[in-house]
PDB file of C-alpha atoms and ligand atoms in Angstrom:
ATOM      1  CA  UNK X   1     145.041 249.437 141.939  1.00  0.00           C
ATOM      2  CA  UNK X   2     144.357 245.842 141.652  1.00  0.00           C
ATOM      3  CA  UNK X   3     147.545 243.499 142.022  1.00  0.00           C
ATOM      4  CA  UNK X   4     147.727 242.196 138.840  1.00  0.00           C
ATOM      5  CA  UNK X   5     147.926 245.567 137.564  1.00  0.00           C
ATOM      6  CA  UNK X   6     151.011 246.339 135.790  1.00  0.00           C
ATOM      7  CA  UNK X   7     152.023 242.365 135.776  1.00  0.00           C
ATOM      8  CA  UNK X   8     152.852 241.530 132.196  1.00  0.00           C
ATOM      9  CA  UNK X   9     150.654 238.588 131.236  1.00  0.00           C
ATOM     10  CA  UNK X  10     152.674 237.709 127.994  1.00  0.00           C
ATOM     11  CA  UNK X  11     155.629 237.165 130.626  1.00  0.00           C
ATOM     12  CA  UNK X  12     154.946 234.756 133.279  1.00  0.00           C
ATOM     13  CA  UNK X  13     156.789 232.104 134.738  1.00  0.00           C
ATOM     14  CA  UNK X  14     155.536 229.112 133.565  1.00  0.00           C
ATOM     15  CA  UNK X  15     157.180 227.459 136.381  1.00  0.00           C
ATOM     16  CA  UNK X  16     157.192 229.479 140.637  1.00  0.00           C
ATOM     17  CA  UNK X  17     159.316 227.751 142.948  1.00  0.00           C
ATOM     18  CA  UNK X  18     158.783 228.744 147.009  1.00  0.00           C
ATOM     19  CA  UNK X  19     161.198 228.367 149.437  1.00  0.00           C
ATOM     20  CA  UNK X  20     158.289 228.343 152.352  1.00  0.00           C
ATOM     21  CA  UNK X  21     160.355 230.183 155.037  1.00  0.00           C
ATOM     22  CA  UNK X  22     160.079 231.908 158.051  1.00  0.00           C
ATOM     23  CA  UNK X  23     157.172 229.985 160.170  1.00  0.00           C
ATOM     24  CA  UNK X  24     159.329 229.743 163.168  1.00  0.00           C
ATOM     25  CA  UNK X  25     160.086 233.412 163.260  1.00  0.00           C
ATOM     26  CA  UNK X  26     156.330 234.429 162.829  1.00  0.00           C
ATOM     27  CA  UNK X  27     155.256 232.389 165.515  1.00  0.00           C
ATOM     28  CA  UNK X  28     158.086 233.422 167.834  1.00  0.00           C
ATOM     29  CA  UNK X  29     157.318 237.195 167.686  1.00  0.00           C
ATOM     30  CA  UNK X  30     153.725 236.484 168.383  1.00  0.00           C
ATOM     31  CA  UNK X  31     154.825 234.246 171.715  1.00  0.00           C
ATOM     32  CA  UNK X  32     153.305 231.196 169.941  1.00  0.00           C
ATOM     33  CA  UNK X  33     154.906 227.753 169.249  1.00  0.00           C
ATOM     34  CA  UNK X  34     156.929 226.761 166.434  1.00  0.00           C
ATOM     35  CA  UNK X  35     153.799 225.076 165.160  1.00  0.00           C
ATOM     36  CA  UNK X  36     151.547 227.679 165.158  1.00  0.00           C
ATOM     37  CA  UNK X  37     153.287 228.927 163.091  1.00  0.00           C
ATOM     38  CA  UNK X  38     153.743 226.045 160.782  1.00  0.00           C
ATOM     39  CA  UNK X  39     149.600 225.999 160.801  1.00  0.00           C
ATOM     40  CA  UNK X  40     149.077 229.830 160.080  1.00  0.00           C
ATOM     41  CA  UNK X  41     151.412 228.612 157.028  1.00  0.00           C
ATOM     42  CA  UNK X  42     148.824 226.413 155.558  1.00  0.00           C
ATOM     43  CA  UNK X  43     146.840 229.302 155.245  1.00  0.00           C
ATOM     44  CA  UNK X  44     149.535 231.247 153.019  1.00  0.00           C
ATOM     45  CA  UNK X  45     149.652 227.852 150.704  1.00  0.00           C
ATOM     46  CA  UNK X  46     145.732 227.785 150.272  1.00  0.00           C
ATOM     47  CA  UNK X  47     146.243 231.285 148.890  1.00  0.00           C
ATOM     48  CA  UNK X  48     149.481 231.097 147.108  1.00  0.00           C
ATOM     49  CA  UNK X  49     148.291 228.114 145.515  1.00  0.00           C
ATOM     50  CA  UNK X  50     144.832 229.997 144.284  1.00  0.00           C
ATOM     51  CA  UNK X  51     146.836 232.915 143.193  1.00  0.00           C
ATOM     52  CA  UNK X  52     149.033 231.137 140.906  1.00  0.00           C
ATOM     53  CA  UNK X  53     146.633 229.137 139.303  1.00  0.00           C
ATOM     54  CA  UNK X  54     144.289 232.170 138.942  1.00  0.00           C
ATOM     55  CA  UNK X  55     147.001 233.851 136.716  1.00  0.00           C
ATOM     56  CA  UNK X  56     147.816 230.672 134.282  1.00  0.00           C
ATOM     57  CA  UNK X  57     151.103 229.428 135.845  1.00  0.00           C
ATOM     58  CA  UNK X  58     151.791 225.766 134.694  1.00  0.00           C
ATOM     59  CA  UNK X  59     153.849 224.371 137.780  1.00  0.00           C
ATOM     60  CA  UNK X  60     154.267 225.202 141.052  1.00  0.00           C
ATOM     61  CA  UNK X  61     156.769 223.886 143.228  1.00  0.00           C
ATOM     62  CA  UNK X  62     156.850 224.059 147.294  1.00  0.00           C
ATOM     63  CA  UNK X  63     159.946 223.356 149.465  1.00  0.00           C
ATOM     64  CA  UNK X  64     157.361 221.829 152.376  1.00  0.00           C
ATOM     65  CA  UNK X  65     160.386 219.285 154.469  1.00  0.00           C
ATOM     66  CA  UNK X  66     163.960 218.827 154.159  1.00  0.00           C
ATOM     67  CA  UNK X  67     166.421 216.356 153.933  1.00  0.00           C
ATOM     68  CA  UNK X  68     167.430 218.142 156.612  1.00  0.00           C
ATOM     69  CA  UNK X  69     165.100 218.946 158.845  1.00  0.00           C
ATOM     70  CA  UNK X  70     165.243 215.681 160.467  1.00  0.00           C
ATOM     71  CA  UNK X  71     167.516 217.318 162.505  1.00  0.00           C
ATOM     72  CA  UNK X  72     164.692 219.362 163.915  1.00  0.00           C
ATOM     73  CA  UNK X  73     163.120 218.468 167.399  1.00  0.00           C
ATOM     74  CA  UNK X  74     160.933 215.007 167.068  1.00  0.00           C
ATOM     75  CA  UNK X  75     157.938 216.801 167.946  1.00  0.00           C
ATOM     76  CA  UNK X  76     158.576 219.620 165.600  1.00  0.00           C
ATOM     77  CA  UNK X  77     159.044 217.071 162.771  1.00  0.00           C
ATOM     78  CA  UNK X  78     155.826 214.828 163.873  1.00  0.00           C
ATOM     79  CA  UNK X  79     153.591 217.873 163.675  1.00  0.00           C
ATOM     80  CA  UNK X  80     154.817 218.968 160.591  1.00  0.00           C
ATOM     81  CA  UNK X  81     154.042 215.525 159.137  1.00  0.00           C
ATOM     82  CA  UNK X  82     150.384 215.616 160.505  1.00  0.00           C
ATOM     83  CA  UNK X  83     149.633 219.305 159.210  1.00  0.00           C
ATOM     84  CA  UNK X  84     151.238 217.788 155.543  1.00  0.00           C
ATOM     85  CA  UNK X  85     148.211 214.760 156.320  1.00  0.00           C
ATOM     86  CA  UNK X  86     146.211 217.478 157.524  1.00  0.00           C
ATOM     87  CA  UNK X  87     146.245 219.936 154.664  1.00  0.00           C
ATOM     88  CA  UNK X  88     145.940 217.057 151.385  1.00  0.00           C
ATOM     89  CA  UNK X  89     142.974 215.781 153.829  1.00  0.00           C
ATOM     90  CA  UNK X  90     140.998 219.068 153.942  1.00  0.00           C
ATOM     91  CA  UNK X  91     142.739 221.074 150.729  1.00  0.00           C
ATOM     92  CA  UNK X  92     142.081 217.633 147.675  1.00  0.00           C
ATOM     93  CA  UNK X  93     138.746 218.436 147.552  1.00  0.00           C
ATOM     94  CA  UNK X  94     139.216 222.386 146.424  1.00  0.00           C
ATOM     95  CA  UNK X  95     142.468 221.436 144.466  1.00  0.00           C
ATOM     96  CA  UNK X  96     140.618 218.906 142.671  1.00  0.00           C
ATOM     97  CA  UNK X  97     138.106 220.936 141.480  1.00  0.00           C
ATOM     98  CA  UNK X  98     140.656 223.581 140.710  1.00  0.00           C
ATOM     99  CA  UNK X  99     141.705 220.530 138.393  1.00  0.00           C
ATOM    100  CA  UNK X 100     145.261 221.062 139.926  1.00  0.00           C
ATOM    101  CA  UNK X 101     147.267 217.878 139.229  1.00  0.00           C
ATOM    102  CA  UNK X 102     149.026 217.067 142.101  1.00  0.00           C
ATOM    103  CA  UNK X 103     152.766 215.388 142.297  1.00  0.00           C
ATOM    104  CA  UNK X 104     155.566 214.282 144.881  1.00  0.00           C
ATOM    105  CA  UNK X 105     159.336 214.800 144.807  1.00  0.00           C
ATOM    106  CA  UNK X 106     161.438 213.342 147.302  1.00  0.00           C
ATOM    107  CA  UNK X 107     162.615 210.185 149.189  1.00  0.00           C
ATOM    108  CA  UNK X 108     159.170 208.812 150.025  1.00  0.00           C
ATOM    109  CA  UNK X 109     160.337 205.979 151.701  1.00  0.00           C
ATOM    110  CA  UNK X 110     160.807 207.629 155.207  1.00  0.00           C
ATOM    111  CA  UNK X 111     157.769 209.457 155.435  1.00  0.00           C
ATOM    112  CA  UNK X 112     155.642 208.004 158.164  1.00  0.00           C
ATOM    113  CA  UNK X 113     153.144 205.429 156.709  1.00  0.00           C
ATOM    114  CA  UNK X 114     149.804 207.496 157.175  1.00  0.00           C
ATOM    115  CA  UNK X 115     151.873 210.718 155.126  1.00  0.00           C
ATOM    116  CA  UNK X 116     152.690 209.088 152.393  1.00  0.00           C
ATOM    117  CA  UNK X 117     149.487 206.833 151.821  1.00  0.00           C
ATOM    118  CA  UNK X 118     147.729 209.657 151.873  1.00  0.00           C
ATOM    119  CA  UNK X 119     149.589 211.571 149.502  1.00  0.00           C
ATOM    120  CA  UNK X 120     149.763 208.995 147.476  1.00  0.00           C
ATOM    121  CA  UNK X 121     146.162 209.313 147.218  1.00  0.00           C
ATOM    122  CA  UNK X 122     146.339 212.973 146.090  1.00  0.00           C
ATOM    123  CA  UNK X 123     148.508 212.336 143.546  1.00  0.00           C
ATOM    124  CA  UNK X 124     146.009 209.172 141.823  1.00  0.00           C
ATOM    125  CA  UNK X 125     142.977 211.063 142.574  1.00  0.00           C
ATOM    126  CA  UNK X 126     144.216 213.933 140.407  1.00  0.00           C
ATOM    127  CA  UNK X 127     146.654 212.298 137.826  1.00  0.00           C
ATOM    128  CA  UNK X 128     144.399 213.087 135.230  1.00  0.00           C
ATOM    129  CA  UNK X 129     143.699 216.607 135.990  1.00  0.00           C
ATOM    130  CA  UNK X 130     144.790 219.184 133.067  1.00  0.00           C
ATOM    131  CA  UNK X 131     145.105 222.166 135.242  1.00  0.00           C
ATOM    132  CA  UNK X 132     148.205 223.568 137.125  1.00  0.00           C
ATOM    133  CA  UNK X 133     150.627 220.754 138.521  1.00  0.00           C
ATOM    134  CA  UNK X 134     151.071 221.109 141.608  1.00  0.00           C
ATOM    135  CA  UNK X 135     154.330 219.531 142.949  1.00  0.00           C
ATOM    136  CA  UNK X 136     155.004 219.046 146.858  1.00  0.00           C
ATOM    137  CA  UNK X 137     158.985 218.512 147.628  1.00  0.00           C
ATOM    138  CA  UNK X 138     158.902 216.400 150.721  1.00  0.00           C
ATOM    139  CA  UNK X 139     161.947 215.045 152.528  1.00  0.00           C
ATOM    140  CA  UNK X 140     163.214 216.215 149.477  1.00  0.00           C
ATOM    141  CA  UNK X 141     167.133 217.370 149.021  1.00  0.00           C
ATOM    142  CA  UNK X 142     168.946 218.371 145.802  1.00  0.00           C
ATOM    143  CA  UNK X 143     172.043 216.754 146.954  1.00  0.00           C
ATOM    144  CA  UNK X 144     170.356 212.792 147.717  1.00  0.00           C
ATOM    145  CA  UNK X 145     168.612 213.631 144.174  1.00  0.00           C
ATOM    146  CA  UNK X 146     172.083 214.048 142.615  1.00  0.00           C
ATOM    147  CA  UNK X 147     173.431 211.181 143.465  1.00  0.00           C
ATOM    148  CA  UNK X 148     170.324 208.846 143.600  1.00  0.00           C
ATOM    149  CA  UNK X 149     170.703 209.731 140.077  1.00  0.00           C
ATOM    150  CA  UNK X 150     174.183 208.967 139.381  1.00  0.00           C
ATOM    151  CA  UNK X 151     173.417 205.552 141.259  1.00  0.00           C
ATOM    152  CA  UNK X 152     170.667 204.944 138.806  1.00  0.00           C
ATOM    153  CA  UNK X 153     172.896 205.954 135.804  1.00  0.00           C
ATOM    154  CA  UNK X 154     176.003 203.831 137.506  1.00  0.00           C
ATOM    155  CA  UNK X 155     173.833 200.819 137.732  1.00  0.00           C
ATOM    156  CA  UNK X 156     172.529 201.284 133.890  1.00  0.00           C
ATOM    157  CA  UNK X 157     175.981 201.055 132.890  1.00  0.00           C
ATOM    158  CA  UNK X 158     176.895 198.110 134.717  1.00  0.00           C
ATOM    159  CA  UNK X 159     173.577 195.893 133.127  1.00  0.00           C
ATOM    160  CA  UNK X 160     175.343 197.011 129.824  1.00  0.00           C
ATOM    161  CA  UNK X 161     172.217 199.530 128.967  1.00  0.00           C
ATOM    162  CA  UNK X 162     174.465 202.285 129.000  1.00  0.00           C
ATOM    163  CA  UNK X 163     178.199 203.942 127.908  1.00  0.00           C
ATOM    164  CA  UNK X 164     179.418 206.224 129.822  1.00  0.00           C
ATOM    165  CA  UNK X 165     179.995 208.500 127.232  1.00  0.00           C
ATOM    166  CA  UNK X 166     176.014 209.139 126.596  1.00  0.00           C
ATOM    167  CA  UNK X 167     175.652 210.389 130.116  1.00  0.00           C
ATOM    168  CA  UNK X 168     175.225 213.816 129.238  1.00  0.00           C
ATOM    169  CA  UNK X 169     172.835 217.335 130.989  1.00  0.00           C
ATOM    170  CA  UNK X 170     169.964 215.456 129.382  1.00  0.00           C
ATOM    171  CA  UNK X 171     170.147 211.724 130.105  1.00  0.00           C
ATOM    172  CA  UNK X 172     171.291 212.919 133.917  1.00  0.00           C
ATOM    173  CA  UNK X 173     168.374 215.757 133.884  1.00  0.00           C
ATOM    174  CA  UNK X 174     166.009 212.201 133.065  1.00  0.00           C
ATOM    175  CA  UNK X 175     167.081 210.421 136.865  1.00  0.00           C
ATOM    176  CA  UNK X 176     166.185 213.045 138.495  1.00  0.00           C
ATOM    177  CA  UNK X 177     162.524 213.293 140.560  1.00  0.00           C
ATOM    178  CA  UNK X 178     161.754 215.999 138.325  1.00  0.00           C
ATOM    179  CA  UNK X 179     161.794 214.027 135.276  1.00  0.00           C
ATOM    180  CA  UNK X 180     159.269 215.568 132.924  1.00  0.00           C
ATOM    181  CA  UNK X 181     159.041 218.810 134.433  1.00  0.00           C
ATOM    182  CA  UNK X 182     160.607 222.175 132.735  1.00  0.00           C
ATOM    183  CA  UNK X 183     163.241 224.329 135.141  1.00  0.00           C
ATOM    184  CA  UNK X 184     162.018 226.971 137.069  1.00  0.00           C
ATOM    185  CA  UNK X 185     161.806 229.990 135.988  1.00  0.00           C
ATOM    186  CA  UNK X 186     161.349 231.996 139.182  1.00  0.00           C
ATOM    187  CA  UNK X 187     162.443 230.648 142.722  1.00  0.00           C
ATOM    188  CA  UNK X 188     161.172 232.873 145.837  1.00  0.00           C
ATOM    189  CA  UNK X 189     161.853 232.158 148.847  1.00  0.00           C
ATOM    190  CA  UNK X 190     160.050 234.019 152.399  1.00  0.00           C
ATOM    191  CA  UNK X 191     161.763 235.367 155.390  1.00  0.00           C
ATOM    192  CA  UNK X 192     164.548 236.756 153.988  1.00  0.00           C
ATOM    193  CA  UNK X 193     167.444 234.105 153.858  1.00  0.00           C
ATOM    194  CA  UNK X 194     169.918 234.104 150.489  1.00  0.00           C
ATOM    195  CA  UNK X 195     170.318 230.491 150.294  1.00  0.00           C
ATOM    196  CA  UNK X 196     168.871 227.756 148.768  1.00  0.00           C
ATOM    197  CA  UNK X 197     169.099 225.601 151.266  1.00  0.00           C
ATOM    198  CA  UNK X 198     169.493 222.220 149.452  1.00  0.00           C
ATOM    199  CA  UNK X 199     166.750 223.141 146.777  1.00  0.00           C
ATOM    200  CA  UNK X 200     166.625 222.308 143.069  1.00  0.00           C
ATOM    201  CA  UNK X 201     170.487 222.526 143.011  1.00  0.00           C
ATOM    202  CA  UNK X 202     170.839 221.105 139.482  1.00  0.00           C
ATOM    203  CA  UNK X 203     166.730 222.639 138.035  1.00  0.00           C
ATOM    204  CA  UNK X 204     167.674 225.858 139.286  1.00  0.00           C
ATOM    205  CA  UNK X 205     170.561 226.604 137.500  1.00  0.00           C
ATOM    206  CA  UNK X 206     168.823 229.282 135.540  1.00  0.00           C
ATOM    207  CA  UNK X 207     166.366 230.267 137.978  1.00  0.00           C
ATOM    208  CA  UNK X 208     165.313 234.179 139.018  1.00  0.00           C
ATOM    209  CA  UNK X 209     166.264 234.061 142.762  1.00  0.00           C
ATOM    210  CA  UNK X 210     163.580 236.715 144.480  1.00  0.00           C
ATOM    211  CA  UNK X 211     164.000 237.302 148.405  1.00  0.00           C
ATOM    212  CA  UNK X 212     161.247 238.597 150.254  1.00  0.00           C
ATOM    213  CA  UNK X 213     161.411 239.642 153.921  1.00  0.00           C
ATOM    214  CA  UNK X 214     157.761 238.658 154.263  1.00  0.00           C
ATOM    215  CA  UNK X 215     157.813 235.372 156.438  1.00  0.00           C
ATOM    216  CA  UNK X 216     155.514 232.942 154.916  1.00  0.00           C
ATOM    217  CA  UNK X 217     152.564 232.523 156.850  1.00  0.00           C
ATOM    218  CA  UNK X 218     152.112 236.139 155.831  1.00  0.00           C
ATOM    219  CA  UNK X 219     152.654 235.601 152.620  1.00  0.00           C
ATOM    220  CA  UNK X 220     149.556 236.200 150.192  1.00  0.00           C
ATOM    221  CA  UNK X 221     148.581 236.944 146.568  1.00  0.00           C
ATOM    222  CA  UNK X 222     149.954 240.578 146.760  1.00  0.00           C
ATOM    223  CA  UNK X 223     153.151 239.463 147.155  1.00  0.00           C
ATOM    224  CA  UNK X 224     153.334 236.427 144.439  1.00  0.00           C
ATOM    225  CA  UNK X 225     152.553 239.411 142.085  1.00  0.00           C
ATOM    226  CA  UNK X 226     154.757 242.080 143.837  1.00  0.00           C
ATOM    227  CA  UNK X 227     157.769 238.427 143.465  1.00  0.00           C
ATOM    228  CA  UNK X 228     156.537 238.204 139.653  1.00  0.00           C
ATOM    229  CA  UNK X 229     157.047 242.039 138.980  1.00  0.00           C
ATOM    230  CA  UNK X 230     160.058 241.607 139.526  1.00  0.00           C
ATOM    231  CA  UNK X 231     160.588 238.778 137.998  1.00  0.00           C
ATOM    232  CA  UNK X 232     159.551 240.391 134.766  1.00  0.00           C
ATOM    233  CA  UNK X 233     162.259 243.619 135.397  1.00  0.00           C
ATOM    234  CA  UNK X 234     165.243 240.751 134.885  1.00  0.00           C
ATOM    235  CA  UNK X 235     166.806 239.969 132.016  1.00  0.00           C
ATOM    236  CA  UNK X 236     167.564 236.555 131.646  1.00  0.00           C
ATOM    237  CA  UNK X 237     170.436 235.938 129.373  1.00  0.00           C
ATOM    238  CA  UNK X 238     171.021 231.899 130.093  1.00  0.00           C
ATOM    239  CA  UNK X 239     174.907 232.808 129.240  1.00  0.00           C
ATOM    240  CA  UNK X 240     174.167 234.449 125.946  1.00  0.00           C
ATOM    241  CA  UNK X 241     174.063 238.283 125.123  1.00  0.00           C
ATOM    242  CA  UNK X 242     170.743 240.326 124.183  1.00  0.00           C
ATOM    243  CA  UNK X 243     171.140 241.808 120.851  1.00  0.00           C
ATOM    244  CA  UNK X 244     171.963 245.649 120.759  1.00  0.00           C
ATOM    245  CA  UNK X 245     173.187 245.368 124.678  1.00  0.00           C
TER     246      UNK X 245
HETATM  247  C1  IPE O   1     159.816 226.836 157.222  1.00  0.00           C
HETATM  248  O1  IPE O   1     159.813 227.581 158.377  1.00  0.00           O
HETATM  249  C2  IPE O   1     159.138 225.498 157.390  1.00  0.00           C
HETATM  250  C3  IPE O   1     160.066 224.354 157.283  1.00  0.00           C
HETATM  251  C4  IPE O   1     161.347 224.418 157.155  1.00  0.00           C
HETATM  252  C5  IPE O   1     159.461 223.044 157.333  1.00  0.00           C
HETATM  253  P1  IPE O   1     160.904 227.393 159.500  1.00  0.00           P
HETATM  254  O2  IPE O   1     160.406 226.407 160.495  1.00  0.00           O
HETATM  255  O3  IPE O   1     162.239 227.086 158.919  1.00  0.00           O
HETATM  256  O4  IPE O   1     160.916 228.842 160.146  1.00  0.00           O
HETATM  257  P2  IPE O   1     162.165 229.677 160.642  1.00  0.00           P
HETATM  258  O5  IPE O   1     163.145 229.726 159.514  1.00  0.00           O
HETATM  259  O6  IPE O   1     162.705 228.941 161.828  1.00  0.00           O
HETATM  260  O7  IPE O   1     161.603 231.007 160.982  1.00  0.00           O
HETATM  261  C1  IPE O   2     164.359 225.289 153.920  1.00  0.00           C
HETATM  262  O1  IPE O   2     164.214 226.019 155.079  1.00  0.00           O
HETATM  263  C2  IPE O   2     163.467 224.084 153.935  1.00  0.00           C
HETATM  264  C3  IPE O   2     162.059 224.337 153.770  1.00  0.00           C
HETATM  265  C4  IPE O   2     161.489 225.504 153.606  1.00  0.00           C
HETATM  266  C5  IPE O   2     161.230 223.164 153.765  1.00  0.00           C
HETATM  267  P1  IPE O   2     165.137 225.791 156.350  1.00  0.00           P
HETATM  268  O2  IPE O   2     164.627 226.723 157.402  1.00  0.00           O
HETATM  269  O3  IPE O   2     165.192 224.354 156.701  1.00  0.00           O
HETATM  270  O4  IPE O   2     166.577 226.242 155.831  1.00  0.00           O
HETATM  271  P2  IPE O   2     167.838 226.763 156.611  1.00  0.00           P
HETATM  272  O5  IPE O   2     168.105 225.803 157.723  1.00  0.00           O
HETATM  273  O6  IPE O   2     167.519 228.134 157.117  1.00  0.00           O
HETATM  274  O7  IPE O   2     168.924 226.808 155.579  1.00  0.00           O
HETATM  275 MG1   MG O   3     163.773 228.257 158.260  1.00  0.00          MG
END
């Protein structure tokens, strides 16, 4: 049976978020290096990305570096930074003639220099793409998002722009780096942690959580459709009630 058997193509997500977990653990039971394991995960990206785009899905977004994981060795966090550099240098090519469009979220502004020019690249070499966007959350954290917005929305207010009173879900939803970009539908996350870890706090409020035990460097098309199947065996409600339930 192929994959995509029995996955309901008039019910996708139009929007997968991955919670990339679990590259420490895979390289630890194999006696590697933290990193090796954070390299076998670039492989798992190449194909997740392929097999997402191959079935139609509209965004994709990937948890790649934490707010948090600053906190992380400093030669943890440096190679993580150079295998980000490393993948956009070897992966734009394919993803731009996949016609992926490819987009940041984040606080840019710490990223080493050589990171974020050359994502920064990515993203204006394939702005005009129409195919699947494609958006990398990098020293991103819901929690800095939240209240970079409610500076933005504070400051508004002061220059007059704004009342208070027309700060609603909407206008807030607008500050936020996902600006533009519909909620996701489906957040998975690898290696078999229940949390969210700091991710899409306020876009996720909706949001199928699927768990997978698979740690992410082993992670593969098989299993975005095996995460989707189930996706499609939810009922999402959104607070309502299904008629005749
Ligand atoms: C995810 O794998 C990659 C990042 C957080 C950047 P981890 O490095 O967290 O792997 P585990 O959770 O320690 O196994
Ligand atoms: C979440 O994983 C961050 C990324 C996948 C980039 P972590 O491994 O940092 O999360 P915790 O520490 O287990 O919550
Ligand atoms: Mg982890």
């Amino acid at each position: 049976m192929s994959s995509t058997e029995a996955l309901d193509l008039n019910n996708l997500p139009q929007h997968v978020a991955i919670i990339m977990d679990g590259n420490g653990r895979w390289a630890h039971k194999r006696g590697l290096p933290r990193t090796m394991g954070h390299r076998a995960g670039m492989d798992a990206l190449r194909a997740v990305v392929k097999a997402l785009d191959a079935i139609g899905t509209k965004y994709l977004t990937v948890y790649a570096f934490s707010t948090e994981n600053w906190k992380r060795p400093e030669e943890e966090v440096g190679m993580l930074m150079s295998l980000i550099r490393e993948y956009i240098y070897k992966e734009l090519m394919a993803l731009h003639r996949q016609k992926v469009k490819i987009s940041i979220i984040g606080e840019r502004e710490r990223l080493p220099d050589d990171v974020r020019k050359k994502l920064e690249e990515a993203v204006e070499k394939t702005k005009d793409n129409p195919g699947m966007r494609f958006i990398i959350a990098l020293n991103y954290g819901s929690r800095e998002e939240i209240a970079r917005a409610a500076r933005c929305l504070a400051e508004r207010v002061l220059a007059g722009e704004l009342m208070p009173q027309d700060i609603d879900g909407q206008a807030f939803a607008k500050c936020l780096y996902t600006d533009g970009t519909p909620d996701p539908d489906l957040i998975i996350r690898t290696s078999g942690e229940m949390r969210l870890s700091n991710f899409l706090l306020w876009q996720g409020a909706y949001a199928e959580l699927v768990v997978t035990e698979c740690l992410w460097p082993d992670f593969r098309e098989a299993h975005v459709h095996e995460a989707i199947r189930e996706y499609q065996m939810r009922q999402r409600r959104f607070g309502g009630i299904i008629e005749g339930s």
